Coordinates of C-alpha atoms in Angstrom, one line a residue:
M22 CA 40.5 -15.8 1.3
H23 CA 39.7 -14.2 -2.0
A24 CA 37.5 -11.0 -1.9
K25 CA 35.0 -12.5 -4.4
T26 CA 34.7 -15.6 -2.2
L27 CA 34.1 -13.5 0.9
H28 CA 31.5 -11.4 -0.9
F29 CA 29.7 -14.6 -2.1
I30 CA 29.7 -16.0 1.4
E31 CA 28.3 -12.7 2.8
R32 CA 25.5 -12.5 0.3
F33 CA 24.6 -16.2 0.8
A34 CA 24.5 -15.7 4.6
V35 CA 22.3 -12.6 4.3
R36 CA 19.9 -14.4 1.9
A37 CA 19.8 -17.5 4.0
I38 CA 18.9 -15.4 7.1
L39 CA 16.2 -13.5 5.2
A40 CA 14.8 -16.8 3.8
L41 CA 14.7 -18.3 7.4
V42 CA 13.0 -15.2 8.8
S43 CA 10.5 -15.1 5.9
F44 CA 9.7 -18.8 6.5
I45 CA 9.1 -18.2 10.2
V46 CA 6.8 -15.3 9.4
L47 CA 4.8 -17.2 6.8
L48 CA 4.6 -20.4 8.8
P49 CA 1.4 -19.6 10.7
I50 CA -0.3 -18.6 7.5
L51 CA 0.8 -21.8 5.7
W52 CA -0.4 -23.8 8.7
M53 CA -3.8 -22.1 8.7
L54 CA -4.1 -22.7 4.9
L55 CA -3.2 -26.4 5.2
F56 CA -5.6 -27.1 8.0
S57 CA -8.4 -25.1 6.4
L58 CA -8.2 -27.8 3.6
G59 CA -7.9 -30.7 6.1
D60 CA -10.3 -33.5 7.1
P61 CA -12.8 -32.3 9.7
G62 CA -12.1 -35.5 11.7
G63 CA -8.6 -34.5 12.4
G64 CA -8.4 -31.1 14.1
P65 CA -5.2 -29.1 14.4
G66 CA -2.8 -29.9 17.2
W67 CA 0.9 -30.4 18.0
S68 CA 0.6 -34.1 17.5
S69 CA 0.3 -33.8 13.8
F70 CA 1.7 -30.8 12.0
L71 CA 0.0 -31.8 8.7
P72 CA -3.8 -32.3 8.3
R73 CA -5.2 -35.8 7.8
G74 CA -6.4 -35.8 4.2
I75 CA -7.6 -33.0 2.0
S76 CA -11.2 -31.7 2.1
L77 CA -13.1 -28.6 1.2
S78 CA -15.8 -29.3 3.7
G79 CA -14.6 -26.4 5.9
Y80 CA -15.2 -23.9 3.1
R81 CA -18.6 -25.5 2.2
D82 CA -19.6 -25.2 5.9
V83 CA -18.7 -21.5 5.9
F84 CA -21.0 -20.7 3.0
R85 CA -23.8 -23.0 4.0
S86 CA -24.1 -22.0 7.6
T87 CA -23.1 -18.3 7.6
P88 CA -23.8 -15.2 5.6
F89 CA -20.1 -15.0 4.8
L90 CA -20.5 -12.8 1.6
I91 CA -22.5 -10.3 3.6
W92 CA -19.7 -10.1 6.2
V93 CA -17.2 -9.6 3.4
R94 CA -19.4 -6.8 2.0
N95 CA -19.7 -5.2 5.5
S96 CA -15.9 -5.3 6.0
L97 CA -15.3 -3.9 2.5
I98 CA -17.7 -1.0 2.9
I99 CA -16.5 -0.1 6.4
A100 CA -12.7 -0.4 5.6
L101 CA -12.9 1.3 2.2
G102 CA -15.2 4.1 3.4
Q103 CA -13.2 4.8 6.5
T104 CA -9.9 4.8 4.5
L105 CA -11.2 7.3 1.9
L106 CA -12.7 9.6 4.5
Q107 CA -9.5 9.6 6.6
I108 CA -7.4 10.4 3.6
F109 CA -9.7 13.1 2.5
I110 CA -9.7 14.8 5.9
G111 CA -6.0 14.2 6.4
F112 CA -5.1 15.6 3.0
F113 CA -6.8 19.0 3.7
A114 CA -5.7 19.1 7.3
A115 CA -2.0 18.5 6.4
Y116 CA -2.2 21.1 3.7
A117 CA -3.6 23.6 6.2
F118 CA -0.8 22.9 8.7
V119 CA 1.9 23.3 6.0
R120 CA 0.5 26.2 3.9
F121 CA -1.3 28.5 6.4
T122 CA -0.1 30.3 9.5
F123 CA -2.8 30.8 12.1
P124 CA -3.0 31.2 15.9
G125 CA -2.5 28.0 17.8
R126 CA -1.3 26.0 14.8
T127 CA 1.6 24.4 16.7
L128 CA -0.6 23.6 19.7
L129 CA -3.3 22.1 17.5
F130 CA -0.7 19.9 15.7
Y131 CA 0.5 18.7 19.2
F132 CA -3.1 17.6 19.8
V133 CA -3.0 15.7 16.5
L134 CA 0.2 14.0 17.7
A135 CA -1.5 13.2 21.0
T136 CA -4.2 11.2 19.3
M137 CA -1.4 8.9 18.1
V138 CA 0.0 8.4 21.6
I139 CA -3.2 7.8 23.6
P140 CA -4.3 4.1 23.3
A141 CA -7.6 3.7 21.5
Q142 CA -8.8 1.4 24.3
A143 CA -8.6 4.4 26.7
L144 CA -11.2 6.2 24.6
M145 CA -13.6 3.4 23.9
I146 CA -16.0 3.9 26.8
P147 CA -16.6 7.7 26.3
T148 CA -16.8 7.1 22.5
F149 CA -19.3 4.3 23.0
V150 CA -21.4 6.5 25.3
T151 CA -21.3 9.2 22.6
I152 CA -22.4 7.1 19.7
N153 CA -25.1 5.5 21.9
F154 CA -26.5 9.0 22.6
F155 CA -26.7 9.6 18.8
K156 CA -28.4 6.2 18.2
M157 CA -25.6 4.8 16.1
I158 CA -25.2 1.4 17.8
N159 CA -25.4 -1.5 15.3
T160 CA -24.8 0.8 12.4
W161 CA -21.8 1.2 10.0
A162 CA -21.8 4.9 11.0
G163 CA -21.1 4.0 14.6
V164 CA -18.0 2.2 13.4
V165 CA -16.8 4.8 11.0
V166 CA -17.8 8.3 12.3
P167 CA -15.8 8.4 15.6
F168 CA -12.6 7.9 13.7
L169 CA -13.1 10.0 10.6
A170 CA -9.9 12.0 11.4
S171 CA -6.7 10.0 11.6
G172 CA -3.7 11.6 13.4
Y173 CA -1.4 9.2 11.6
A174 CA -2.7 10.2 8.2
I175 CA -2.4 13.9 9.0
F176 CA 1.1 13.5 10.4
L177 CA 2.3 11.4 7.4
L178 CA 0.9 13.7 4.8
R179 CA 2.2 16.8 6.6
Q180 CA 5.7 15.4 6.6
F181 CA 5.5 14.8 2.9
F182 CA 4.0 18.2 2.1
Q183 CA 6.9 19.9 4.0
A184 CA 9.3 18.2 1.5
V185 CA 7.5 19.7 -1.6
P186 CA 9.9 22.3 -3.1
S187 CA 8.8 25.9 -2.6
V188 CA 10.0 26.6 -6.2
L189 CA 7.0 24.7 -7.5
V190 CA 4.6 26.7 -5.3
D191 CA 6.2 30.0 -6.4
S192 CA 6.0 29.0 -10.1
A193 CA 2.3 28.2 -9.6
R194 CA 1.8 31.6 -8.0
V195 CA 3.5 33.3 -11.0
D196 CA 1.1 31.4 -13.3
G197 CA -1.8 32.8 -11.4
C198 CA -2.8 29.8 -9.3
D199 CA -4.8 30.4 -6.1
E200 CA -4.6 28.1 -3.1
W201 CA -7.1 25.6 -4.7
G202 CA -5.0 25.6 -7.9
I203 CA -1.8 25.0 -5.9
L204 CA -3.5 22.1 -4.0
R205 CA -4.9 20.6 -7.2
H206 CA -2.0 21.0 -9.6
I207 CA 1.1 20.8 -7.2
Y208 CA 0.4 18.9 -4.0
L209 CA -2.2 16.4 -5.3
P210 CA -0.1 15.0 -8.2
V211 CA 3.2 14.8 -6.3
S212 CA 1.6 13.3 -3.2
F213 CA 0.0 10.4 -5.0
P214 CA 2.6 7.8 -4.1
S215 CA 2.4 8.7 -0.4
V216 CA -1.4 8.7 -0.5
A217 CA -1.3 5.3 -2.1
A218 CA 1.0 3.9 0.6
L219 CA -1.1 5.5 3.3
A220 CA -4.3 4.1 1.8
I221 CA -2.9 0.5 2.0
I222 CA -1.9 0.9 5.6
L223 CA -5.2 2.4 6.7
F224 CA -7.3 -0.2 4.7
V225 CA -5.4 -3.1 6.2
N226 CA -5.8 -1.7 9.7
H227 CA -9.6 -1.1 9.2
W228 CA -10.1 -4.5 7.6
N229 CA -8.5 -6.2 10.6
E230 CA -10.1 -4.0 13.2
Y231 CA -11.7 -6.1 16.0
Y232 CA -12.3 -4.4 19.3
W233 CA -14.3 -1.4 18.3
P234 CA -16.6 -3.2 15.8
L235 CA -17.1 -5.9 18.5
L236 CA -18.4 -3.2 20.9
V237 CA -20.7 -1.5 18.3
L238 CA -22.0 -4.3 16.2
S239 CA -24.0 -7.1 17.8
D240 CA -26.4 -7.7 14.9
K241 CA -25.2 -10.8 13.0
M242 CA -26.0 -9.3 9.6
A243 CA -24.0 -6.1 10.4
M244 CA -20.9 -7.8 11.6
T245 CA -17.5 -7.5 10.0
L246 CA -15.3 -10.6 9.2
P247 CA -12.9 -10.4 12.3
I248 CA -15.8 -10.4 14.8
A249 CA -17.9 -12.8 12.8
L250 CA -15.2 -15.5 13.3
I251 CA -16.3 -15.9 17.0
L252 CA -19.6 -17.4 15.7
F253 CA -17.7 -20.6 14.9
R254 CA -16.9 -21.1 18.6
N255 CA -19.3 -22.9 20.8
E256 CA -19.1 -23.2 24.6
G257 CA -16.0 -25.4 25.2
Y258 CA -15.6 -26.3 21.5
I259 CA -14.2 -24.6 18.4
E260 CA -15.1 -25.7 14.9
W261 CA -11.6 -25.7 13.6
M262 CA -12.1 -26.3 9.9
P263 CA -14.8 -23.7 9.2
T264 CA -12.9 -21.2 11.5
L265 CA -9.6 -21.7 9.6
A266 CA -11.4 -21.6 6.3
A267 CA -13.1 -18.3 7.1
S268 CA -9.8 -16.9 8.5
T269 CA -8.0 -17.9 5.3
M270 CA -10.6 -16.2 3.1
A271 CA -10.5 -13.1 5.4
T272 CA -6.7 -13.0 5.1
L273 CA -6.2 -13.6 1.4
P274 CA -7.7 -10.2 0.2
V275 CA -5.1 -8.3 2.4
I276 CA -2.2 -10.5 1.1
I277 CA -3.4 -10.1 -2.5
L278 CA -3.7 -6.3 -2.0
Y279 CA -0.2 -6.0 -0.7
L280 CA 1.3 -8.1 -3.5
I281 CA -0.5 -6.0 -6.1
T282 CA 0.4 -2.7 -4.6
Q283 CA 3.8 -3.6 -3.1
R284 CA 5.7 -1.3 -5.6
S285 CA 3.5 1.7 -4.9
F286 CA 3.8 1.0 -1.1
V287 CA 7.6 1.1 -1.2
E288 CA 7.7 4.1 -3.6
G289 CA 5.3 6.0 -1.4
F290 CA 7.5 5.7 1.7
T291 CA 10.6 6.4 -0.3
A292 CA 9.1 9.5 -1.7
S293 CA 7.9 10.7 1.7
G294 CA 11.4 10.2 3.2
I295 CA 10.1 7.7 5.8
K296 CA 11.7 4.4 6.0
G297 CA 9.7 1.6 7.5

C-alpha cells in the first residue's frame, strides 16, 4: 500500500478516535443542557434520551425561587479571592525556595509536598474546629483562610523558577538590581504564562469546591453554587428541570473561561516544562 495512503488512514483513525473520546466526554454536558431546556412534565430518564418539548421554565424557576445571582456572586468572590491569595503566597514562597539558602529549606519543602499527598478530607475535622474557635463559621473567611497557602501552587512555581536561566539573574545583578528588582523584572515577567495556567486550575477547583463550603456555610445567602444545588432536592423527590438549569449555568462560566484562556493554559504548561 502506498505510503501516502497509509499516512492518510493513520491520521483518519487518530482523528476518529479523538472525536469519539471527545463525544463521550461531552455527552453528559450535552444531556444536561438538553434536559435543562426540556418540558417539566417529562423528567430525565433512560426511557427517553431527548426531552419532551422545549421550555425555559426550569431557568425561570431558578431565578424566581432562589437567590441565584447572590450564589454566583458568592462563588465568584470566594473562588477569585482564594485563587489570587494562593498565587500571591505561592509566588513569594517559590521564589524563596529557589533563590535563598536557609537552614531546613529542604525539610520545609518536603512539608509543602506532604500537603499535596495528605487527603483534604483527613484535615477537615481539625480545620473545622479551628475556624469554629475563631468564629468564622458561615463566613467567606472560613472558606478561604484555612487554605491560603497551596502546596500545588508553590511546587509548580518553584519548578518553573528553577528553569529561569541564571544568566538573566547575573545580568540583573550587574545592572544593580537587588532581590526585589530581580523578582520584579526577571521572575515576574517570564513567569506570567505559568501563573496564568495555574490561576485557571486553581479558579476552576475553587469554583467547583463542594465538601468544605458544605461544612462551613449553612446560611442560604452565604452559600456557593455547588452546595446551593442541593436546595432543589426535596425528600424523596428532585426537581430535575431547575436543578439541571442551575447546573448548566454553574458550568458555563468554567467552560467559557477555559475556551477563552485555552492558549494561555497550554503555553503556561509548555513554558514550565510540565506536560499534562
